[in-house]
Coordinates of C-alpha atoms in Angstrom, one line a residue:
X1 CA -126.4 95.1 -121.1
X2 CA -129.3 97.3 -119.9
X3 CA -128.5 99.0 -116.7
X4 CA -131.2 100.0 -114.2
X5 CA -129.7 102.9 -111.9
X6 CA -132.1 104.7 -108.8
X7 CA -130.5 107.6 -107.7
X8 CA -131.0 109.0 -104.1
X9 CA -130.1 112.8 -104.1
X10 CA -131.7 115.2 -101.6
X11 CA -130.3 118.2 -102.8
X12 CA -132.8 119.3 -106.2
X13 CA -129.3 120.8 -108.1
X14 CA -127.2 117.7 -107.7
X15 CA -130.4 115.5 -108.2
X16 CA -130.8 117.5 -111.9
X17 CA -126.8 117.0 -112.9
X18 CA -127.0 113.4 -111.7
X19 CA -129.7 112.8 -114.0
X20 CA -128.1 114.6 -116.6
X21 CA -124.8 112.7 -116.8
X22 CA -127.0 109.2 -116.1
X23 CA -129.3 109.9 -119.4
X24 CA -125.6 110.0 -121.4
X25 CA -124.7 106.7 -120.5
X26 CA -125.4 104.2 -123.0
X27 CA -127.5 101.4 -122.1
X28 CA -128.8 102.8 -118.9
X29 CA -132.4 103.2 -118.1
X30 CA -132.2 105.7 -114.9
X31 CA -135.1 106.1 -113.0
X32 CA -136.3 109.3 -111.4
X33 CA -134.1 110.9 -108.3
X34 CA -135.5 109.5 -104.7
X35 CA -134.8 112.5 -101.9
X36 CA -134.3 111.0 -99.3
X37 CA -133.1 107.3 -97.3
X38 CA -136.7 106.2 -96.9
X39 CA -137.9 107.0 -100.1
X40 CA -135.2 104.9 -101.3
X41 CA -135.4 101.7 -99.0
X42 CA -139.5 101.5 -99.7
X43 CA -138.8 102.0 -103.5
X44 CA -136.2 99.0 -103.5
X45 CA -138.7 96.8 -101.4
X46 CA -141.5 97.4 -103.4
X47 CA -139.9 96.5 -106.6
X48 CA -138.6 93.3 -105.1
X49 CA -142.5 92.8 -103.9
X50 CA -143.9 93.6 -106.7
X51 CA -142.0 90.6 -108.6
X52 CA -144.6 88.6 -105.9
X53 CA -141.7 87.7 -103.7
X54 CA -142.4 88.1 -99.9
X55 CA -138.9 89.2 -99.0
X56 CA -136.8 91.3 -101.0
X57 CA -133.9 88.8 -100.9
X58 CA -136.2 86.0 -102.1
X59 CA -137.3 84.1 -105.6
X60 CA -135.5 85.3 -108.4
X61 CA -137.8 87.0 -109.3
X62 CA -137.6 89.8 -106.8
X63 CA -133.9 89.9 -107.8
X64 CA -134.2 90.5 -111.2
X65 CA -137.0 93.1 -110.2
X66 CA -134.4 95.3 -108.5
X67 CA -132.3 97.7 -110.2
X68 CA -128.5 96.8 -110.8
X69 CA -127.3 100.4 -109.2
X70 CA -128.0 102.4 -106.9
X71 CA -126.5 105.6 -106.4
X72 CA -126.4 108.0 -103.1
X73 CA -125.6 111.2 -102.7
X74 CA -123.5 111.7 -99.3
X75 CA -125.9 114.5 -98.1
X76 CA -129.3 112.0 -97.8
X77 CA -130.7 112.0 -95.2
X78 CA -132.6 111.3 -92.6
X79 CA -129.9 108.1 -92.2
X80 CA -126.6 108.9 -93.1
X81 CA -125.3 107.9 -96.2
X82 CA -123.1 104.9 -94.8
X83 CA -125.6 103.9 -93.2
X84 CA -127.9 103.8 -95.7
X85 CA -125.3 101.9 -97.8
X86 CA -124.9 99.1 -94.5
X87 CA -128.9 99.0 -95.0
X88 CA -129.3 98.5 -98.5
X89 CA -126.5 95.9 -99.1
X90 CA -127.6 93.7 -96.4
X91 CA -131.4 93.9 -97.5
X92 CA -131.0 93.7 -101.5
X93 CA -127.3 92.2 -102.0
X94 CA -127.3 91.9 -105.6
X95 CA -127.9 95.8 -105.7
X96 CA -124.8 97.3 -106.3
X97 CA -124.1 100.6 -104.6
X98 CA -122.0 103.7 -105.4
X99 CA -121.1 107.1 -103.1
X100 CA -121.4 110.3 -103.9
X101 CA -119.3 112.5 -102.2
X102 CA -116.8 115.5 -101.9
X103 CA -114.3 113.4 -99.7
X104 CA -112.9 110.4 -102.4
X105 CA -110.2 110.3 -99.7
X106 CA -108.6 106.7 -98.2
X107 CA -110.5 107.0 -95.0
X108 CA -113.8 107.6 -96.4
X109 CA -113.2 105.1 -99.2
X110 CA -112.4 102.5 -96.9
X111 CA -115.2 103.2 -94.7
X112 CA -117.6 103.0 -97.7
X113 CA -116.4 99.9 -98.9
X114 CA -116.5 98.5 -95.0
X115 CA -120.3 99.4 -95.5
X116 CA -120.9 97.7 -99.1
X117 CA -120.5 99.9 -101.5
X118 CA -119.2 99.1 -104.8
X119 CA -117.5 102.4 -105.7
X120 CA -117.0 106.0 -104.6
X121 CA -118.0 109.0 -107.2
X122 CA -116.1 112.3 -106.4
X123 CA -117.7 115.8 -106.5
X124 CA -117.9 117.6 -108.9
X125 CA -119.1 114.7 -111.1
X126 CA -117.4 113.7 -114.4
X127 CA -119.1 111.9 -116.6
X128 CA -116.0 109.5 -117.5
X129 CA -115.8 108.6 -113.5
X130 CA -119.7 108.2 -113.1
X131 CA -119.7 105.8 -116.1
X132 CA -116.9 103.7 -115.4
X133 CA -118.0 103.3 -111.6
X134 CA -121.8 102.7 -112.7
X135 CA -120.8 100.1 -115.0
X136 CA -118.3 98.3 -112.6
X137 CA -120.9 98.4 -110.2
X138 CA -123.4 96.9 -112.9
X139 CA -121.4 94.0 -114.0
X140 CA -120.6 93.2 -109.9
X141 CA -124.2 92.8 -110.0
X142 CA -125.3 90.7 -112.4
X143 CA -122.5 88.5 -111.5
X144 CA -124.5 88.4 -107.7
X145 CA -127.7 87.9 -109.3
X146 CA -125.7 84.6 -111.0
X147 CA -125.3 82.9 -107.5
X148 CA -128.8 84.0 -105.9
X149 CA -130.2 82.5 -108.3
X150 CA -131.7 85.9 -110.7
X151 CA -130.3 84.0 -113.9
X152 CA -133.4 81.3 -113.9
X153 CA -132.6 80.1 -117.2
X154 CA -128.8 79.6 -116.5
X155 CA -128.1 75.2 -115.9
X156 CA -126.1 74.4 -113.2
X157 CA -123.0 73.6 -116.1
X158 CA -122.6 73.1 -119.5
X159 CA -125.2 71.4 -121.5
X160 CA -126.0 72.3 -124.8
X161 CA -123.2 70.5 -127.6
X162 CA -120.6 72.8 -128.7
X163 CA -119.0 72.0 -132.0
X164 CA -116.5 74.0 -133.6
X165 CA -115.3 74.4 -137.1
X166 CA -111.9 75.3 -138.1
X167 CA -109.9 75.8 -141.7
X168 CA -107.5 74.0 -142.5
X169 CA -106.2 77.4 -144.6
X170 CA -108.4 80.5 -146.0
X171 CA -111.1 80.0 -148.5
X172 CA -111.7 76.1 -147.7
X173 CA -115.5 76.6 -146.5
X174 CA -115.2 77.0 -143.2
X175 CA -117.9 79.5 -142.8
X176 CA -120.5 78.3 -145.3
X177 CA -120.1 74.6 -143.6
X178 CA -120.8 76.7 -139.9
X179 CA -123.7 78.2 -141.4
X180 CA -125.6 75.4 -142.7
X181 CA -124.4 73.3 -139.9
X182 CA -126.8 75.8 -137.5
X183 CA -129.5 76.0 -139.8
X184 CA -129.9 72.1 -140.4
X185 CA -129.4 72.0 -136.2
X186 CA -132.3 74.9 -135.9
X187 CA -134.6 73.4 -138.3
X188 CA -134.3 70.1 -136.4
X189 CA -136.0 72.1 -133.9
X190 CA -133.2 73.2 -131.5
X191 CA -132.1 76.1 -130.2
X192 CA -128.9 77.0 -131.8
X193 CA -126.0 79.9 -131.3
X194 CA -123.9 80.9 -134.4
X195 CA -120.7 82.1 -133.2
X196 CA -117.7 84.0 -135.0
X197 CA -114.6 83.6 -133.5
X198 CA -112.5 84.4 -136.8
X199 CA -111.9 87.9 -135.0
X200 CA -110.1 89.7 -137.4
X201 CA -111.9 88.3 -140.6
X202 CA -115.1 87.0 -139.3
X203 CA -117.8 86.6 -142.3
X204 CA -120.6 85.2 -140.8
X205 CA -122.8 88.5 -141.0
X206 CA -121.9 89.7 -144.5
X207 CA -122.9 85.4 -145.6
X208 CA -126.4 86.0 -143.5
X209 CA -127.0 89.7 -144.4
X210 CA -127.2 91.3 -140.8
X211 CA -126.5 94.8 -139.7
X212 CA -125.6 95.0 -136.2
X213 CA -124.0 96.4 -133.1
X214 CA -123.2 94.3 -130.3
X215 CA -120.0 92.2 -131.2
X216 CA -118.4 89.0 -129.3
X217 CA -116.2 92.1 -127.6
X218 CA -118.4 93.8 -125.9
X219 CA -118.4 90.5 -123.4
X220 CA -114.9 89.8 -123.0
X221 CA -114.8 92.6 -120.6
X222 CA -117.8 91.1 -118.2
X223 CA -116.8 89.0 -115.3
X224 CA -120.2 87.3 -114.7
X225 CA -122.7 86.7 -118.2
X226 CA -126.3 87.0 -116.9
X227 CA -129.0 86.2 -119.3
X228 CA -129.7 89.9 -119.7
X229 CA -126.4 90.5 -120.7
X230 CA -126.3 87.6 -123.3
X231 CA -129.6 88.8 -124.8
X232 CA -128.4 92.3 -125.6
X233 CA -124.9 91.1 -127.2
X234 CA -126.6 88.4 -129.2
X235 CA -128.5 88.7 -132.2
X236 CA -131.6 87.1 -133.1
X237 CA -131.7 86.0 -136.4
X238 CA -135.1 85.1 -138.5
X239 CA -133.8 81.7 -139.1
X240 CA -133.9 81.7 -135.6
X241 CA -130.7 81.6 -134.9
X242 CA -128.2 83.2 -132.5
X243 CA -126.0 85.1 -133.5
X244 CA -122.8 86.2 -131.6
X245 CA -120.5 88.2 -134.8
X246 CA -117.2 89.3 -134.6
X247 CA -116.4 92.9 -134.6
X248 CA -116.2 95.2 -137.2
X249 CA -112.8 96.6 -136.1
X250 CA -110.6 93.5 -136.9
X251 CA -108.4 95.3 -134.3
X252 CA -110.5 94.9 -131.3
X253 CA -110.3 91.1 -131.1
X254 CA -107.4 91.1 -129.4
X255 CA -109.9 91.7 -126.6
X256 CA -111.0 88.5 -126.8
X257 CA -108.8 85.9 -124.8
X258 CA -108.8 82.4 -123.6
X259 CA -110.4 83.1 -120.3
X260 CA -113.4 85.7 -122.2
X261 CA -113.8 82.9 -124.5
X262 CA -114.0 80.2 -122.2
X263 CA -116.9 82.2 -120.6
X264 CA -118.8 83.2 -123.1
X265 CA -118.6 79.8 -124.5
X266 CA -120.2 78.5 -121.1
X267 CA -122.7 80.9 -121.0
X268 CA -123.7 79.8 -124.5
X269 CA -123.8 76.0 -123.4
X270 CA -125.8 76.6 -120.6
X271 CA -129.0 78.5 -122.8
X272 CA -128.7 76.9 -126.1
X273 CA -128.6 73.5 -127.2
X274 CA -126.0 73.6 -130.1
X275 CA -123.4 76.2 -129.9
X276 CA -121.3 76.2 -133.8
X277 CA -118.2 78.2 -133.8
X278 CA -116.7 79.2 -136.9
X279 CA -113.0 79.7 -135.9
X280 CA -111.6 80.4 -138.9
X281 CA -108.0 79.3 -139.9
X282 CA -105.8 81.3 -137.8
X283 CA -105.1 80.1 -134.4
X284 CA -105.5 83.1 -131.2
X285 CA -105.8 82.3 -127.5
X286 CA -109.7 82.3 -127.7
X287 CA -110.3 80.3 -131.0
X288 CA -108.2 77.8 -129.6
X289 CA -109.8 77.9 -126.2
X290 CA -113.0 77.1 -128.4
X291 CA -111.9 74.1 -129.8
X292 CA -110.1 72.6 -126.6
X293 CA -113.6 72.6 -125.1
X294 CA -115.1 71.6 -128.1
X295 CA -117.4 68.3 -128.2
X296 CA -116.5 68.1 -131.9
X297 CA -114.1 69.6 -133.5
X298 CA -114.4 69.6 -137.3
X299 CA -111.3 70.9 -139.5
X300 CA -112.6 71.6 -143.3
X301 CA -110.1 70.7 -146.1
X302 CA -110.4 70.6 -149.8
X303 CA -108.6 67.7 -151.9
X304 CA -105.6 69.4 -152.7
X305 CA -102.1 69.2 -151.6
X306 CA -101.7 72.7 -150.3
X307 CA -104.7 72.6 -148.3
X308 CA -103.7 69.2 -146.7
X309 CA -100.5 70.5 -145.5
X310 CA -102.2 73.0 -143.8
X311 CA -104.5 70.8 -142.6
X312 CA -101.5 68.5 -141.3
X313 CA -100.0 71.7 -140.1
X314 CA -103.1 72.8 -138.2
X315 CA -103.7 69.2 -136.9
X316 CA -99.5 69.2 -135.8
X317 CA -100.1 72.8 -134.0
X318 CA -103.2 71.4 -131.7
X319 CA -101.0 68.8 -130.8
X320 CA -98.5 70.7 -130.0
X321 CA -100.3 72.9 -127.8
X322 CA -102.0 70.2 -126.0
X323 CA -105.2 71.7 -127.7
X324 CA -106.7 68.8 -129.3
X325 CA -105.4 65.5 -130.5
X326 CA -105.5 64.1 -134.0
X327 CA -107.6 61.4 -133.6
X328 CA -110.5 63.5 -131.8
X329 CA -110.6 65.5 -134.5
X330 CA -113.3 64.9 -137.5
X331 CA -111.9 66.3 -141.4
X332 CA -114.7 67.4 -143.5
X333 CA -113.6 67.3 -147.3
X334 CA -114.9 70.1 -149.2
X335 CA -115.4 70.2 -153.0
X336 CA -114.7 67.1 -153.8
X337 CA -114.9 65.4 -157.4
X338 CA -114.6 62.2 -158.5
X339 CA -111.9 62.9 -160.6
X340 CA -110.0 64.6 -157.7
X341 CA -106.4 62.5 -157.4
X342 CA -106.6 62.7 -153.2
X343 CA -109.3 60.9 -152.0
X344 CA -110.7 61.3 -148.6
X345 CA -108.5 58.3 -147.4
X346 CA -105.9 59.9 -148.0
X347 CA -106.6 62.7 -146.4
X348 CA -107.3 60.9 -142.9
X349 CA -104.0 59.2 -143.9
X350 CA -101.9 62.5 -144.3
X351 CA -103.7 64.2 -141.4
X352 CA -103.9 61.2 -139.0
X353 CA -107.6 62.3 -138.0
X354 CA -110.6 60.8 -138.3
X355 CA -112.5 61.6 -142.0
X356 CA -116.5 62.5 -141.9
X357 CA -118.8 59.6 -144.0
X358 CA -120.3 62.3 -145.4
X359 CA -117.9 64.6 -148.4
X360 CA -119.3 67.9 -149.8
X361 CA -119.3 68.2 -153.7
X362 CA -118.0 71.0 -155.8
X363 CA -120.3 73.0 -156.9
X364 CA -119.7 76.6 -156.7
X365 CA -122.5 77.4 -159.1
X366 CA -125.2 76.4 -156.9
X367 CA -123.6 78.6 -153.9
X368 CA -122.3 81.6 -156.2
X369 CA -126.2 83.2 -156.2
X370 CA -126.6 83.1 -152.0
X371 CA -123.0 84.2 -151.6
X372 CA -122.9 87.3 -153.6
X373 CA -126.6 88.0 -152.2
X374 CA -125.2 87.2 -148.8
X375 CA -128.5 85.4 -148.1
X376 CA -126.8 81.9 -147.8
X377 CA -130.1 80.8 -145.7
X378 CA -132.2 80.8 -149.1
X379 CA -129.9 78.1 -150.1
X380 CA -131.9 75.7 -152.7
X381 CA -132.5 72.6 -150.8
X382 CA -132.4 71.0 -153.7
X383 CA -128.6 72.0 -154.1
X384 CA -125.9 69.3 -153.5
X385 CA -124.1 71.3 -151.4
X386 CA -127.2 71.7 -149.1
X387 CA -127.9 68.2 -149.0
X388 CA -124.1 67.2 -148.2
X389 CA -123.8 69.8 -145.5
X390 CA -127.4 68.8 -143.7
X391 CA -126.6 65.2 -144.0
X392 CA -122.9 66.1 -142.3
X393 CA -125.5 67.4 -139.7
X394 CA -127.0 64.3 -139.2
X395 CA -123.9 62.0 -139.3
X396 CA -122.7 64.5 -136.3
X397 CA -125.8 64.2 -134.2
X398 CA -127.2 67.9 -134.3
X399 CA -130.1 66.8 -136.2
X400 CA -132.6 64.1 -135.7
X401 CA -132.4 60.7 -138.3
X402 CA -135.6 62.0 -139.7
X403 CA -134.7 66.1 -140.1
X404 CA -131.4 64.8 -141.6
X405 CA -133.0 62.7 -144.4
X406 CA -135.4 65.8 -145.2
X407 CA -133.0 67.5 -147.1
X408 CA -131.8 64.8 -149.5
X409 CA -133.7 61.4 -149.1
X410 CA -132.5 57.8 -147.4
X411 CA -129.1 57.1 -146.8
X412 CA -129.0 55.1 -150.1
X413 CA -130.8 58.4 -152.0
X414 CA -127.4 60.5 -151.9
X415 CA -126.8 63.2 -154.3
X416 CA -124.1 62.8 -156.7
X417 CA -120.6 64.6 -156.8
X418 CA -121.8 66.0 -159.9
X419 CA -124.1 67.1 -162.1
X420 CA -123.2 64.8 -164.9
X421 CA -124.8 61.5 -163.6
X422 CA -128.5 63.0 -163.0
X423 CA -127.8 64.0 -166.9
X424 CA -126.6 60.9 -168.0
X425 CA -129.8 59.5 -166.5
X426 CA -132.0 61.6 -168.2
X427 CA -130.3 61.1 -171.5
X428 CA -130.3 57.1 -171.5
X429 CA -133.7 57.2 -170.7
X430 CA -135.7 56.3 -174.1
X431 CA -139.4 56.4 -173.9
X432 CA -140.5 52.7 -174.1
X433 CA -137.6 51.8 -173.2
X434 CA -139.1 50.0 -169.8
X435 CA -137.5 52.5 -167.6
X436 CA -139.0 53.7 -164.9
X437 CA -139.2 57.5 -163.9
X438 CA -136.0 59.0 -163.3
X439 CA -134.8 59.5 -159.3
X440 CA -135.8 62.5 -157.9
X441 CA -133.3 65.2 -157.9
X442 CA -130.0 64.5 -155.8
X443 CA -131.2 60.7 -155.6
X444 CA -128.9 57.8 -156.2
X445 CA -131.1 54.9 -158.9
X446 CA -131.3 51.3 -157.7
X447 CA -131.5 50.4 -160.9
X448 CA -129.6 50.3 -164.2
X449 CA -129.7 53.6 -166.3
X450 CA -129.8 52.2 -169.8
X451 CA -128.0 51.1 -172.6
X452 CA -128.1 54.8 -173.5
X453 CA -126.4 56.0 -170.3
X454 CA -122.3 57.2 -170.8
X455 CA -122.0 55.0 -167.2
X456 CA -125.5 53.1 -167.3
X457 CA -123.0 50.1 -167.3
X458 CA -121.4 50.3 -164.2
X459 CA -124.0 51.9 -162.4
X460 CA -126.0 48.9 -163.6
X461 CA -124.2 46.3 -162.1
X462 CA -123.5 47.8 -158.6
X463 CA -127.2 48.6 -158.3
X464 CA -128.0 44.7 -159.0
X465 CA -125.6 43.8 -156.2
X466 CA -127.2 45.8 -154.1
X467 CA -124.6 48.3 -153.2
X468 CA -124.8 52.1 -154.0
X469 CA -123.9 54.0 -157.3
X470 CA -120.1 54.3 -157.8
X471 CA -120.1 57.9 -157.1
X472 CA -122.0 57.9 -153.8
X473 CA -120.4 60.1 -151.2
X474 CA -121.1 56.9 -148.8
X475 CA -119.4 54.3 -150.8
X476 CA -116.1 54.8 -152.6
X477 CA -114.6 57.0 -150.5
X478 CA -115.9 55.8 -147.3
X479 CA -112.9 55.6 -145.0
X480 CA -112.1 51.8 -144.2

């Protein structure tokens, strides 16, 4: 958060050590020293003017024009310092403003805050007291600017859809199914927020290569989330993306609870229009926050029995906690194979949720290049596992019919879980045999492989009846 400070100090030697300690803050943008109450009052009305509003307490614009604090010495003059503070708060009440004085006693304190300021600075100044009143006086502000109507782009309430994805245990995919998730949402055309709520583990920078500063942390502290305050935290990604990371200091997301997460979340919702959070697999206060508000709640599984326990564990523990029920809950299975002994039925079985159409293939290989790169956006979109994921999009609702078949053909094109069939293909396919071309890459044939073909036979005869291939994600292990 950028914090816009106009000091008003008469005296030139406590007008140079204000401006001194202000230019240490970080984020602050202090403007030069006013000297005295009038200078001050026509500096704060031509800012709100100049935003072309015809009363300082106006348009939003003329409140997001004015700087968030403003500090006066207690020797201004010609108006007396209090009264100068009675002046300013009525005229521009989303300004916050702090005192300056030798007397930090009760009487003067309370007579101060009678007047409208938001703090009280004691002489000689510290730089640990300046900052910590400055930037409670800051966030009072933008929280002010909230109400009258200075956060333009804020909606009334939640809008955009906020879908969270949790793992059923460590290393399932959770964050490689969060990632494409966004990026099939944001090449549909909408405007999409990546967030990392796996506090203490959180991968979603090292998988999209970012450096950065600003963490999830640095708004659990802030009572009111203006758009200025969102900006600075989030980071814009070349995908396009939005990216709100966890910290670096695993530590420091013990800073994040329910109530930080619940309005961060909502500040989110009410600028983008798909919010994913990847919540990782361990269960804190604001994780779980995340998917209690959650329009869809996906929990990621692979098709073994260890990581359906946990799943049935994790399901069990929403329950519990009156965060979620089973049956609002969607399973995504991950690596699947169709040699893999528990089938997605199975799963929705064991779990007692409700299993996605859509099933993501095993194929590591395809992922292995991206992931060590930590580039996953450059993804092949001819890989299986890209196709799977951005069709899971689709069946969700984050992307358009038409964006979701982009990436892997008609409903009835569907990759298969392996690589083996597209070979198989290729192989029974004899020149002058009367076969036509082989399916594009990822696509399911109509039609019978050939005599040559290790499963032409069966593929053959489900093609003629008009169904899909035996290994289409869509058919065998469709639930029901």
């Amino acid at each position: 958060m950028t914090i816009r400070i106009l000091p008003a100090v008469g005296d030139p030697d406590a007008a140079r050590t204000v401006s001194a300690l202000l230019s240490q803050l970080p984020d602050a943008e202090p403007a030069p020293a006013v000297a005295d109450s009038t200078a001050l009052v026509d500096a704060l009305a031509a800012a709100a003017q100049g935003a072309g509003a015809p009363s300082p307490a106006g348009p939003a614009a003329a409140v997001e024009a004015l700087p968030e604090v403003v500090l006066v010495h207690e020797r201004i003059g010609p108006t007396p310092a209090l009264e100068l503070i009675r002046e300013v708060a009525l005229r521009f009440p989303a300004v916050g403003v702090v005192l300056i004085t030798a007397d930090a006693g009760p009487a003067l304190f309370s007579a101060a805050m009678d007047a409208g300021a938001r703090g009280i600075v004691g002489l000689p100044l510290g730089y640990d007291e300046l900052a910590a009143r400055v930037q409670a006086a800051a966030q009072w502000s933008a929280g002010v600017r909230v109400h009258l109507g200075g956060n333009p782009d804020a909606a009334p309430g939640p809008s955009g859809t906020l879908v969270t994805v949790t793992g059923a245990k460590g290393g399932v995919g959770t964050t490689v199914t969060a990632v494409h998730l966004a990026l099939a949402a944001r090449a549909a055309g909408r405007s999409v927020a990546l967030v990392d709520l796996d506090l203490q583990s959180g991968d979603v920078a090292s998988y999209l290569d970012v450096q950065f500063r600003r963490s999830v942390v640095d708004l659990a502290g802030i009572s009111d989330i203006s758009v200025r305050v969102l900006q600075d935290a989030v980071h814009d990604h070349h995908t396009g993306l939005g990216l709100l990371l966890a910290p670096e200091e695993g530590e420091r997301g013990e800073e994040v609870d329910d109530r930080a997460a619940r309005q961060i979340i909502g500040a989110l919702r009410s600028r983008y229009e798909v919010v994913l959070v990847d919540c990782g697999s361990q269960m804190q206060s604001a994780n779980a926050a995340a998917v209690e508000l959650a329009d869809v709640a996906l929990l990621v599984t692979t098709p073994d029995v260890v990581a359906v326990r946990a799943a049935k564990r994790q399901v069990r523990l929403w329950d519990r906690l009156q965060i979620r029920k089973a049956e609002e809950t969607t399973t995504v299975v991950n690596r699947l194979t169709r040699n893999t002994e528990i089938q997605p039925p199975l799963v929705a079985k064991a779990t007692g949720t409700q299993v996605a159409r859509t099933h993501v293939p095993a194929a590591f290989k395809e992922l292995q290049p991206c992931v060590d790169a930590g580039r996953m956006q450059d993804l092949d979109g001819r890989s299986t596992v890209k196709q799977a994921l951005w069709a899971l999009a689709g069946e969700l609702g984050l992307v358009d019919a038409p964006a979701a078949r982009q990436g892997r053909g008609s409903h009835r094109a569907r990759p298969s879980l392996t690589g083996r069939k597209r070979k198989a293909i290729a192989a029974g396919a004899a020149p002058g045999s009367g076969t036509g071309p082989g399916p594009a890459p990822g696509a399911v044939p109509g039609s019978a492989a050939g005599s040559g073909s290790r499963f032409g036979a069966r593929r053959g005869s489900a093609a003629a009846a008009g169904g899909p291939g035996p290994f289409d994600p869509a058919g065998p292990y469709e639930e029901g």
